[in-house]
Short mmCIF file of C-alpha atoms and ligand atoms in Angstrom, two decimals:
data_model
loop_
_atom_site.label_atom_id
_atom_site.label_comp_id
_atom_site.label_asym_id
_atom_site.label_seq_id
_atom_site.Cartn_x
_atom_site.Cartn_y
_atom_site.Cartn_z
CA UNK A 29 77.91 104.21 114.17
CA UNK A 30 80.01 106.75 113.48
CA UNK A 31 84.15 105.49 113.87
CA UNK A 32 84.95 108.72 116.48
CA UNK A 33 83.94 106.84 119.41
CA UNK A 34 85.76 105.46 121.59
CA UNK A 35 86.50 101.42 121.54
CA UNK A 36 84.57 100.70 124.59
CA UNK A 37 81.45 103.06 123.54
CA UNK A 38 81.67 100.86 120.19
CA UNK A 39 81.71 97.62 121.66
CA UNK A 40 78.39 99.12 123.70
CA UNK A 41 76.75 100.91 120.88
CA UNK A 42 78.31 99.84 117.92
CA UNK A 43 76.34 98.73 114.78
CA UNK A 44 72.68 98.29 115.97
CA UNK A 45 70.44 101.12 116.70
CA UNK A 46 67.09 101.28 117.44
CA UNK A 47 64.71 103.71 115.47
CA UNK A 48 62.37 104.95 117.28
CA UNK A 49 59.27 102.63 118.68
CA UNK A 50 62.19 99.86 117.77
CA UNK A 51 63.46 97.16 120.54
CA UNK A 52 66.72 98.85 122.35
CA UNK A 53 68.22 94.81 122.46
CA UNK A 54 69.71 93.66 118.87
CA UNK A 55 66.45 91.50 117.46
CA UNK A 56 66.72 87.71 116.87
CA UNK A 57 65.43 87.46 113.17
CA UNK A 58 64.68 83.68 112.93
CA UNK A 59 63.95 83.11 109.37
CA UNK A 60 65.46 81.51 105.86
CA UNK A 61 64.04 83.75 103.51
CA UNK A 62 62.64 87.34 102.64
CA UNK A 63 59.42 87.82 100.37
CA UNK A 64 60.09 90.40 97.12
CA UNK A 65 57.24 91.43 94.70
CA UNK A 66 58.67 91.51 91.36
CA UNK A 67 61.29 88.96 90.15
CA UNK A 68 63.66 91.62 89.33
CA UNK A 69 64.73 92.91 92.93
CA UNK A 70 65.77 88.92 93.16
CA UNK A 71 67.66 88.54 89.93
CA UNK A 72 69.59 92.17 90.95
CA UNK A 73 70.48 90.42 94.56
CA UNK A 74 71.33 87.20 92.62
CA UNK A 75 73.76 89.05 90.44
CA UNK A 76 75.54 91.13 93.11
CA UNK A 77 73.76 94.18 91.70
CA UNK A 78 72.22 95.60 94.54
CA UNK A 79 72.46 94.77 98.09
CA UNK A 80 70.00 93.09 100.19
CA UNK A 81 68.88 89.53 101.72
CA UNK A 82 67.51 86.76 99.92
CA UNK A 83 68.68 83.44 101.81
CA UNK A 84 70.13 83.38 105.20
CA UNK A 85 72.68 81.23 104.17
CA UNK A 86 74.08 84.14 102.71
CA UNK A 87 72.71 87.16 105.11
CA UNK A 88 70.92 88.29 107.85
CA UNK A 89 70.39 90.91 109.66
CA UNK A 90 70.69 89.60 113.07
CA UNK A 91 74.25 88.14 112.02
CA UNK A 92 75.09 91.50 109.78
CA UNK A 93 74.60 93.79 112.90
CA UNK A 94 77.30 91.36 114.43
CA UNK A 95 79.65 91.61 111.43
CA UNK A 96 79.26 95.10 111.31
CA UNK A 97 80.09 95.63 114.74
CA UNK A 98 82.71 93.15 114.61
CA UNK A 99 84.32 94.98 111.92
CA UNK A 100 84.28 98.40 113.21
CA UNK A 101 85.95 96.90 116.64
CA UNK A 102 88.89 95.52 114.65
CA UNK A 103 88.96 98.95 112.46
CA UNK A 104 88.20 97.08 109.31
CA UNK A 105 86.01 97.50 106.01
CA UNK A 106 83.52 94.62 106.00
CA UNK A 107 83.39 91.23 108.29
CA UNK A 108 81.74 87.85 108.10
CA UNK A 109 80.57 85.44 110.14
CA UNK A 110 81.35 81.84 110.06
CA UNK A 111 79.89 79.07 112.06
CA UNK A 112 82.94 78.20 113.84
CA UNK A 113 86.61 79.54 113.67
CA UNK A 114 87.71 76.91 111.90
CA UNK A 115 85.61 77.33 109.08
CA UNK A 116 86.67 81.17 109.30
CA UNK A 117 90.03 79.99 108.66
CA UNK A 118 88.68 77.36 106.05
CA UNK A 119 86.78 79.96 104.09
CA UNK A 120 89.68 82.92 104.52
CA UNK A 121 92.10 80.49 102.65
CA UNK A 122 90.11 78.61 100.18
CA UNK A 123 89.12 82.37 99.42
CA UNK A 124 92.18 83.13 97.70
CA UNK A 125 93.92 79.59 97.50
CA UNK A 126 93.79 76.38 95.16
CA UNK A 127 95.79 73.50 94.78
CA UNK A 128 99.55 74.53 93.45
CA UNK A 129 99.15 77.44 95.63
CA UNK A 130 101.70 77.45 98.95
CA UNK A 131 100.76 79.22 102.70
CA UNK A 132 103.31 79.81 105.23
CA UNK A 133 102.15 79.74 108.60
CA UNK A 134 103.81 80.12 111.93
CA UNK A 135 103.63 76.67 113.77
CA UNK A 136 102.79 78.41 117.14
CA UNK A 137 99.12 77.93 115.67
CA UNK A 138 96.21 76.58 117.78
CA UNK A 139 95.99 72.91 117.51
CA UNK A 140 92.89 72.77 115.55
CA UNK A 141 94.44 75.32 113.10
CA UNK A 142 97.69 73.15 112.81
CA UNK A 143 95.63 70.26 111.30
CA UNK A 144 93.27 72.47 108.95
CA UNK A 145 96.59 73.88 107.05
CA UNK A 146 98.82 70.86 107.87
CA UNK A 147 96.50 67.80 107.12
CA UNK A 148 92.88 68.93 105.19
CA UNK A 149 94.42 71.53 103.45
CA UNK A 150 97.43 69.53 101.85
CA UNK A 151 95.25 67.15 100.88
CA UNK A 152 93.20 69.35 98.74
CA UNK A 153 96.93 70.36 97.20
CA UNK A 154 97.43 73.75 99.11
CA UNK A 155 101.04 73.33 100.23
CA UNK A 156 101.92 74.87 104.17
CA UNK A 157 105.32 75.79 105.75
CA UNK A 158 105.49 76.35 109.18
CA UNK A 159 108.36 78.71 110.31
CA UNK A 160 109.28 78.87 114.18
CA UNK A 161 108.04 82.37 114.33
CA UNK A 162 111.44 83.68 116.03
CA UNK A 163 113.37 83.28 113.19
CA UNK A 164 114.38 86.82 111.43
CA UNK A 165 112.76 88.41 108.35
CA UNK A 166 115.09 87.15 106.10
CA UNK A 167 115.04 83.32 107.20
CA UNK A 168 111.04 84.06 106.55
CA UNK A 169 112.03 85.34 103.55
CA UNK A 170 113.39 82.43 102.72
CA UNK A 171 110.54 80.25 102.81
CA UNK A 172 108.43 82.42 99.56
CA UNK A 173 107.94 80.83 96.73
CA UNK A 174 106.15 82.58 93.28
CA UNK A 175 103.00 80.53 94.31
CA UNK A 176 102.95 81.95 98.15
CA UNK A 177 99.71 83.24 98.50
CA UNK A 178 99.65 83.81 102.28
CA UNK A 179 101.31 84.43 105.29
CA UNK A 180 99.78 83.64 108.95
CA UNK A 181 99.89 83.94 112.66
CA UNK A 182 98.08 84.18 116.01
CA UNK A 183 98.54 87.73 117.91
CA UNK A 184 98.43 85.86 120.86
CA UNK A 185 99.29 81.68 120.00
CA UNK A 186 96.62 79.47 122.19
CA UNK A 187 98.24 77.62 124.25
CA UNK A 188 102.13 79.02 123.67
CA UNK A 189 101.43 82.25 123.98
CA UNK A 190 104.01 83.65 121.99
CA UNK A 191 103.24 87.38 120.76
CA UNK A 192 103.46 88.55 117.71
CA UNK A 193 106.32 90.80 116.24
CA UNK A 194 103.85 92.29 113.77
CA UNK A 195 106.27 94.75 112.49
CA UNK A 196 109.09 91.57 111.39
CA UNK A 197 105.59 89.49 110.31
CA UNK A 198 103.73 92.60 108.09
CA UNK A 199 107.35 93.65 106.32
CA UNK A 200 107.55 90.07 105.39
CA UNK A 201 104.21 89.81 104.08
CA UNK A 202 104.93 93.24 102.25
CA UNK A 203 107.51 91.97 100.81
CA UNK A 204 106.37 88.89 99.49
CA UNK A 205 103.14 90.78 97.96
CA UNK A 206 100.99 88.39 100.04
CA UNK A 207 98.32 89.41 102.52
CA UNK A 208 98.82 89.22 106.68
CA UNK A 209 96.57 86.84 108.34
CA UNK A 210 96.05 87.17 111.59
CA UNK A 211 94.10 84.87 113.99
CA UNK A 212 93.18 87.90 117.01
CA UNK A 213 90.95 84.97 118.75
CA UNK A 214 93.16 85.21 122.06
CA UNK A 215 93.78 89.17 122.30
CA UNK A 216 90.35 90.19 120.80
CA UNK A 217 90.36 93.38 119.53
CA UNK A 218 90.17 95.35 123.20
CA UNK A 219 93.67 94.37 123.59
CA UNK A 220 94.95 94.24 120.05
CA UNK A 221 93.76 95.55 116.78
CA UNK A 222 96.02 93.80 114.05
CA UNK A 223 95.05 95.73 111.10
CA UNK A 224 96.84 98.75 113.24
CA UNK A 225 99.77 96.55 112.68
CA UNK A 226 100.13 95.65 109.46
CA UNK A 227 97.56 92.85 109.13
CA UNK A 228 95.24 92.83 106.03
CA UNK A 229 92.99 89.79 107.25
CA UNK A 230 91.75 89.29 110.66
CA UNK A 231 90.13 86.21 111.44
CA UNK A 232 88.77 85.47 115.35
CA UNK A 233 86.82 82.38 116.76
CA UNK A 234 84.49 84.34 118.45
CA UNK A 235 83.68 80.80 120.43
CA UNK A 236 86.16 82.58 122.82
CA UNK A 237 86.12 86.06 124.40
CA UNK A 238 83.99 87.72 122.17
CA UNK A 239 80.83 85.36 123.10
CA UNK A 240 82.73 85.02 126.45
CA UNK A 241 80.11 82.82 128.49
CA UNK A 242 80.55 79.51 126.94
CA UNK A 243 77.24 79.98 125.14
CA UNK A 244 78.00 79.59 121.20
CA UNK A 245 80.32 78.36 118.44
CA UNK A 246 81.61 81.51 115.94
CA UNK A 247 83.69 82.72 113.73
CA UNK A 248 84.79 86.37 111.93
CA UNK A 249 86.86 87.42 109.27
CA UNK A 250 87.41 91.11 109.12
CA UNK A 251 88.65 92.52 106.02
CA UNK A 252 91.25 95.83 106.58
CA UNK A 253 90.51 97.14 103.24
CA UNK A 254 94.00 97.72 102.21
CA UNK A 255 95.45 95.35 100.41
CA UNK A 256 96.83 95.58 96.70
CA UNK A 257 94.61 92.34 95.40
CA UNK A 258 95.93 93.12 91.83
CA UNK A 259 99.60 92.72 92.74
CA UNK A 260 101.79 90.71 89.88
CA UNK A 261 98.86 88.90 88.96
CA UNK A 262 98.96 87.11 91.97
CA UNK A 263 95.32 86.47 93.17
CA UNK A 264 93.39 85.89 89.84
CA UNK A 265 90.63 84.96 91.94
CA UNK A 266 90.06 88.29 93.05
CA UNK A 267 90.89 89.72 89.60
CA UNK A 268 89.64 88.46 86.91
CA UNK A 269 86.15 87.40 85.95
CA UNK A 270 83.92 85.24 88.08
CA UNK A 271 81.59 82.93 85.52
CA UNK A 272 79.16 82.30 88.06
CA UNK A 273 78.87 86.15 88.53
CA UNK A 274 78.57 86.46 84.63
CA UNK A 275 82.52 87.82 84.61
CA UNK A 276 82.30 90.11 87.70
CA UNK A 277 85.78 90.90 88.48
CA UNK A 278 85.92 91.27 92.47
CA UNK A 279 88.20 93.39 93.15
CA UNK A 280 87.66 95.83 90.65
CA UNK A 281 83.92 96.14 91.36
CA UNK A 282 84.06 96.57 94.66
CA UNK A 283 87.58 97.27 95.83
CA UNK A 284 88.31 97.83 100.03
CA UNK A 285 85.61 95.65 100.36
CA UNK A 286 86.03 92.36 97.78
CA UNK A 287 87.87 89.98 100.11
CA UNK A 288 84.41 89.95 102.35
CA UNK A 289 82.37 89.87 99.78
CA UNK A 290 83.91 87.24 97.56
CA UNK A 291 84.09 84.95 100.48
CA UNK A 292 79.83 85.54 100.93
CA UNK A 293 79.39 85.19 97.45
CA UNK A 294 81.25 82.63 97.23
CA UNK A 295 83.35 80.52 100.06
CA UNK A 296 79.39 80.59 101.97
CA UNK A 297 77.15 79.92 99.21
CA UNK A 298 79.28 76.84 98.41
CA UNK A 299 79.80 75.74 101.87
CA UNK A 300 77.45 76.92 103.93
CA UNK A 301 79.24 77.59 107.14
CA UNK A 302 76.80 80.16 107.93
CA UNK A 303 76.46 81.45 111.66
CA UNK A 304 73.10 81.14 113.15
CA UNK A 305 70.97 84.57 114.11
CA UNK A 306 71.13 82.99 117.59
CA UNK A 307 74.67 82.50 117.84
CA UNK A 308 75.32 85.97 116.20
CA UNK A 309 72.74 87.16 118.87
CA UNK A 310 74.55 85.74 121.76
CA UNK A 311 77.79 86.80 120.53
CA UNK A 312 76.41 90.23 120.21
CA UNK A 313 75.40 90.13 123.58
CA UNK A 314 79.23 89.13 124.74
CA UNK A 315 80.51 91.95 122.52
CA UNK A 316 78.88 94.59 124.51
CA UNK A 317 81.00 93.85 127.66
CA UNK A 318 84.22 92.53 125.69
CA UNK A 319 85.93 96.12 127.10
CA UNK A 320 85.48 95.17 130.75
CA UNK A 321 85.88 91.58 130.61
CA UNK A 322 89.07 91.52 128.49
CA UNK A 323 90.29 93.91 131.39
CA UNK A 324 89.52 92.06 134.18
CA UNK A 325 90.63 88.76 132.40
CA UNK A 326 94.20 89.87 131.73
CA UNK A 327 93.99 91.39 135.74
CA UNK A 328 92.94 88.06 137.32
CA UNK A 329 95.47 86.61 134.88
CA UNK A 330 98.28 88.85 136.22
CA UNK A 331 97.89 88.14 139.33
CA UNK A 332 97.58 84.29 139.58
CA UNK A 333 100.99 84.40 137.23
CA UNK A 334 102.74 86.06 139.90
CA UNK A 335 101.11 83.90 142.50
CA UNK A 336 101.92 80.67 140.48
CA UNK A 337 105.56 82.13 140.42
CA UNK A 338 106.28 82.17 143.70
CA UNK A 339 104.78 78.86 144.70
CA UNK A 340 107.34 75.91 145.52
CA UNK A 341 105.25 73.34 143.70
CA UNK A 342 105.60 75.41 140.37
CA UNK A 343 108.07 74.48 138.05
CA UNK A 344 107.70 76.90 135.32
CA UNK A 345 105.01 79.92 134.29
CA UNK A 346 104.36 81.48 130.88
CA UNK A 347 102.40 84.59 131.17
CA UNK A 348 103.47 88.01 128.32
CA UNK A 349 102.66 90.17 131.37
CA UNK A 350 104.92 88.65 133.35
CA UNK A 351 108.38 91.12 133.46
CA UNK A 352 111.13 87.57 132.99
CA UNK A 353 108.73 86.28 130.15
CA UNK A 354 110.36 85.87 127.17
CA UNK A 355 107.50 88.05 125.28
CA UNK A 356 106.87 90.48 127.90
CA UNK A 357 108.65 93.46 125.15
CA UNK A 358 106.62 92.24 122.53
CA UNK A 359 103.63 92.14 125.18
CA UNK A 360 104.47 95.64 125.97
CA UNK A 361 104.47 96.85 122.51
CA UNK A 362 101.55 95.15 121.13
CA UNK A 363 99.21 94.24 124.30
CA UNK A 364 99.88 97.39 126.08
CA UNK A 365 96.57 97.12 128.21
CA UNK A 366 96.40 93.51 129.15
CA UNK A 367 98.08 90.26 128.12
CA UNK A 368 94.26 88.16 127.74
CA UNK A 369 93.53 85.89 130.66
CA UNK A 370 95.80 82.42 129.14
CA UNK A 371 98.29 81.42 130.92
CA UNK A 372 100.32 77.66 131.13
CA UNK A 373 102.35 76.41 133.67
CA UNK A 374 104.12 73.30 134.95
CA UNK A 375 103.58 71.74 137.94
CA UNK A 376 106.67 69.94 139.61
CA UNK A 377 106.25 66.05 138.63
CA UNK A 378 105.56 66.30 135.46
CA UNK A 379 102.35 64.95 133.93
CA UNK A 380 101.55 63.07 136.93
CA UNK A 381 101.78 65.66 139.24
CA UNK A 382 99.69 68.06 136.53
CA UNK A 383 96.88 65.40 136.07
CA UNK A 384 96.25 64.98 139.79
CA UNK A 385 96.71 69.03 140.39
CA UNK A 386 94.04 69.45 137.88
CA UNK A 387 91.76 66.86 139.55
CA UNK A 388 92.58 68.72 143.25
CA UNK A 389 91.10 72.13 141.24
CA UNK A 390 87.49 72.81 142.86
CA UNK A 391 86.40 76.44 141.16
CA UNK A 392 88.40 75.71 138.19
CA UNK A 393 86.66 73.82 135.68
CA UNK A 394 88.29 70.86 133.68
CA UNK A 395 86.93 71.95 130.34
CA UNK A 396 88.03 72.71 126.20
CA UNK A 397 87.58 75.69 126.03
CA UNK A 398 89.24 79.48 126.84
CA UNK A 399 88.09 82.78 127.02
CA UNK A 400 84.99 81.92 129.15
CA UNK A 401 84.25 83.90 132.41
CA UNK A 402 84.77 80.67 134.66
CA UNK A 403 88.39 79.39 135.23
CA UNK A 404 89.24 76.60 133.01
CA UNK A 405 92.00 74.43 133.22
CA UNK A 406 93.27 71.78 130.70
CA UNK A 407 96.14 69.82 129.48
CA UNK A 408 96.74 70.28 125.88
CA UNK A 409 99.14 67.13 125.43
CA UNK A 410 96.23 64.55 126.06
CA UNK A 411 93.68 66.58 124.34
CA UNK A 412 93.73 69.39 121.96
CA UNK A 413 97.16 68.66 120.71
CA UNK A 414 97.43 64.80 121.26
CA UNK A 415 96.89 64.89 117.29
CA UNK A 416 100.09 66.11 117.11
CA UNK A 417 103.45 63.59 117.58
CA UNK A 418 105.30 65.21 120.59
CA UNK A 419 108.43 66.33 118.94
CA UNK A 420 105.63 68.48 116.37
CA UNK A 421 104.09 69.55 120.29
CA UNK A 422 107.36 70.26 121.45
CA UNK A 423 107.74 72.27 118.44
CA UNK A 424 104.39 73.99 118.95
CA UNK A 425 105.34 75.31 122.73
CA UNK A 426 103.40 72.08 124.48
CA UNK A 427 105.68 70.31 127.02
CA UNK A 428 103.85 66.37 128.48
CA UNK A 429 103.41 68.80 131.86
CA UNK A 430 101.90 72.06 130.48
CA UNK A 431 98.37 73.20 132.17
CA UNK A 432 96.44 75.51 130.25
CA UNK A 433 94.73 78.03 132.12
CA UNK A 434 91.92 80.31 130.96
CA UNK A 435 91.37 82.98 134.03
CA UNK A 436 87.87 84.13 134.68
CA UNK A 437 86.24 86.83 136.05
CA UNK A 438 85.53 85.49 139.62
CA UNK A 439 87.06 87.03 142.33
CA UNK A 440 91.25 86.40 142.44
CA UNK A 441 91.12 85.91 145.57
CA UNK A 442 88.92 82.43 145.24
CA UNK A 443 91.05 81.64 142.15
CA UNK A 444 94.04 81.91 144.01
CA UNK A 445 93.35 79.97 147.43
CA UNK A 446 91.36 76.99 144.98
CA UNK A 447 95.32 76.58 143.08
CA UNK A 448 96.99 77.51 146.14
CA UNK A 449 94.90 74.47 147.55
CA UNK A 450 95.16 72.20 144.99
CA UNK A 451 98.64 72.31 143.99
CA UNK A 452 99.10 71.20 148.02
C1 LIG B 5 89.31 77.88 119.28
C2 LIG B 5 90.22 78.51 118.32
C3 LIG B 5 90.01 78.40 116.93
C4 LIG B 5 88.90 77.55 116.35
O1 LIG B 5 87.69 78.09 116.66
P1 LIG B 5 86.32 77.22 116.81
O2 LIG B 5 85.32 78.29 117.04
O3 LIG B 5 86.52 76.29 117.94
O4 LIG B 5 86.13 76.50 115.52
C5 LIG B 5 90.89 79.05 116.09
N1 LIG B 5 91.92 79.78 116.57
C6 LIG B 5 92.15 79.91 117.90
C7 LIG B 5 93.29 80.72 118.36
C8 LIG B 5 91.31 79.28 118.81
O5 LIG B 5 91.55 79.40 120.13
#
């Protein structure tokens, strides 16, 4: 589709299109392989020489509509789906990091992102530094080392909900000659598009808003097509020759677009996080109403902050739309058309008090999960960040009492009188 369209006729439109006598829905192509008739056409696919399918582990079309569209929402080159977030984020740094190498990542991370770079990924030698992700450009600064190969944040960090000051986080990554990462799973692209800012790598769990209906596990990497993968003989993976390509040198054969296609080539063939056509099908589906939904979430959202606000039983309320929040000028600035639908809050009594709330809730669902279009409430402390010692919480943004709400798309007024009820 061509790029002059506006974002919400892409997230319609974008990528698939029907010829003519062709199903107007995105097929479901449920298969592991494609038949050729000579050996050649294989052996040219085999060697990167010519594009096409061979395996599904490595492509299909169902998925590739969903990776294109994906990729022209974010405003990228190429994108790539994973079977989960997490092994998004798993391929994205194994892509261009080995043991020796170092990463430094913000430590407002989500929790499952925390142990990736802080446990699995130290153990295969890749060396992280979190950095409090207030601190100023030259305290980040600070923290590069000749073997940085990375630097990474959320736009929107689940559950502290800190934004991003992508203009102090992309001159730092400029600076150190190392690509921005950007995790965009909270904002989705209809409220934020990173690579606008600065960031070279976007990476989303599309688990979250972009399926939207709790329906299947996902994961994207979009590639902005910008970076400098030759600088100072940094990223020799990308540079020089590839012996299971017979010497291919990424980046110089196919340039804007080499990050994505190293990690296919490569980071998928040897681990085999593939998405499923169904999954890519589903999230497809999801993607065609992200526009609305992300609208409507950050509305709701809004509005049971400032309700939440004013109730007695309320200690505290973090929402980036909300005008005292410490982010709201950030919020402004970089989620000008909504702040997502996550917010947290305290209720008075501490964790006590929280746990029964949450069990008073009657709409709101007790469930894992955000960026579904039913209300979900959880408590982060006892479950996705119990992992983590409490001082390393504390550090994160998670206080014993936080609630973590993901607003849905029912109508506020329900969602209101169901807190308003339970926090009676
Ligand atoms: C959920 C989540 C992930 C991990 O995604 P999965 O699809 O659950 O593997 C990564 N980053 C953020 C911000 C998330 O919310």
């Amino acid at each position: 589709m061509k790029k002059i369209y506006e974002f919400e006729t892409a997230c319609v439109h974008g990528a698939y299109k029907a010829e003519s006598g062709e199903p107007q829905q995105l097929p479901i192509i449920q298969n592991t392989t494609y038949r050729y008739y000579n050996a050649k056409d294989v052996a040219d696919l085999f060697d990167l020489e010519s594009a096409g399918y061979f395996y599904s582990r490595l492509g299909n079309p169902t998925v590739n509509a969903l990776e294109e569209k994906m990729a022209l929402l974010e405003g990228g080159t190429a994108g790539l789906a994973a079977s989960s977030g997490q092994s998004a984020t798993l391929m994205t740094m194994l892509n261009i990091c080995k043991a020796g190498d170092h990463v430094i990542s913000s430590i407002s991370v989500y929790g499952g992102t925390f142990n990736l770079l802080g446990v699995t990924l130290q153990k295969m030698g890749i060396e992280v530094t979190f950095i409090d992700q207030d601190i100023s450009l030259d305290e980040i600064l600070s923290f590069n080392k000749p073997n940085t190969k990375v630097l990474f944040a959320e736009t929107l960090s689940n559950p502290s909900l800190n934004v991003l000051d992508f203009e102090k986080f992309s001159n730092a990554a400029k600076k150190m000659g190392v690509p921005l990462i950007i995790d965009n799973t909270l904002a989705t692209p209809a409220l934020c598009r990173p690579i606008e800012y600065g960031a070279d790598i976007v990476i989303q769990s599309t688990t979250k808003y972009a399926d939207g209906h709790g329906s299947s596990l996902g994961g994207m990497v979009v590639e902005a097509g910008t970076f400098d993968w030759s600088i100072d003989g940094k990223f020799p993976e990308m540079t020089e020759p590839d012996p299971s390509y017979h010497g291919l040198k990424f980046y110089e054969k196919f340039g804007s677009i080499a990050f994505a296609l190293k990690l296919r080539a490569q980071m998928l063939r040897d681990m085999g996080c593939t998405m499923a056509p169904m999954n890519a099908y589903l999230t497809h589906q999801g993607l065609q109403t992200l526009h609305l939904r992300m609208e409507r979430h950050s509305e709701n959202a809004l509005a049971l902050a400032n309700f939440l606000q004013g109730n007695e039983n309320v200690e505290w309320v973090i929402y980036p739309g909300l005008e005292k929040d410490k982010n709201y000028k950030l919020s402004k600035k970089y989620l000008p058309n909504g702040a997502s639908g996550v917010l947290t809050f305290g209720v008075k009594g501490g964790k006590t008090a929280g746990e029964k709330f949450l069990e008073k809730l009657e709409l709101a669902s007790i469930v894992v999960h955000v960026g579904d279009i039913r209300t979900s409430v959880l408590h982060p402390a006892s479950t996705t960040h119990r992992q983590l010692s409490e001082s390393e919480q504390l550090k994160a943004g998670i206080k014993p009492e936080l609630i973590r709400v993901s607003v849905g798309l029912e109508s506020i007024k329900d969602i209101i009188a169901d807190f308003e009820n339970a926090l009676k």
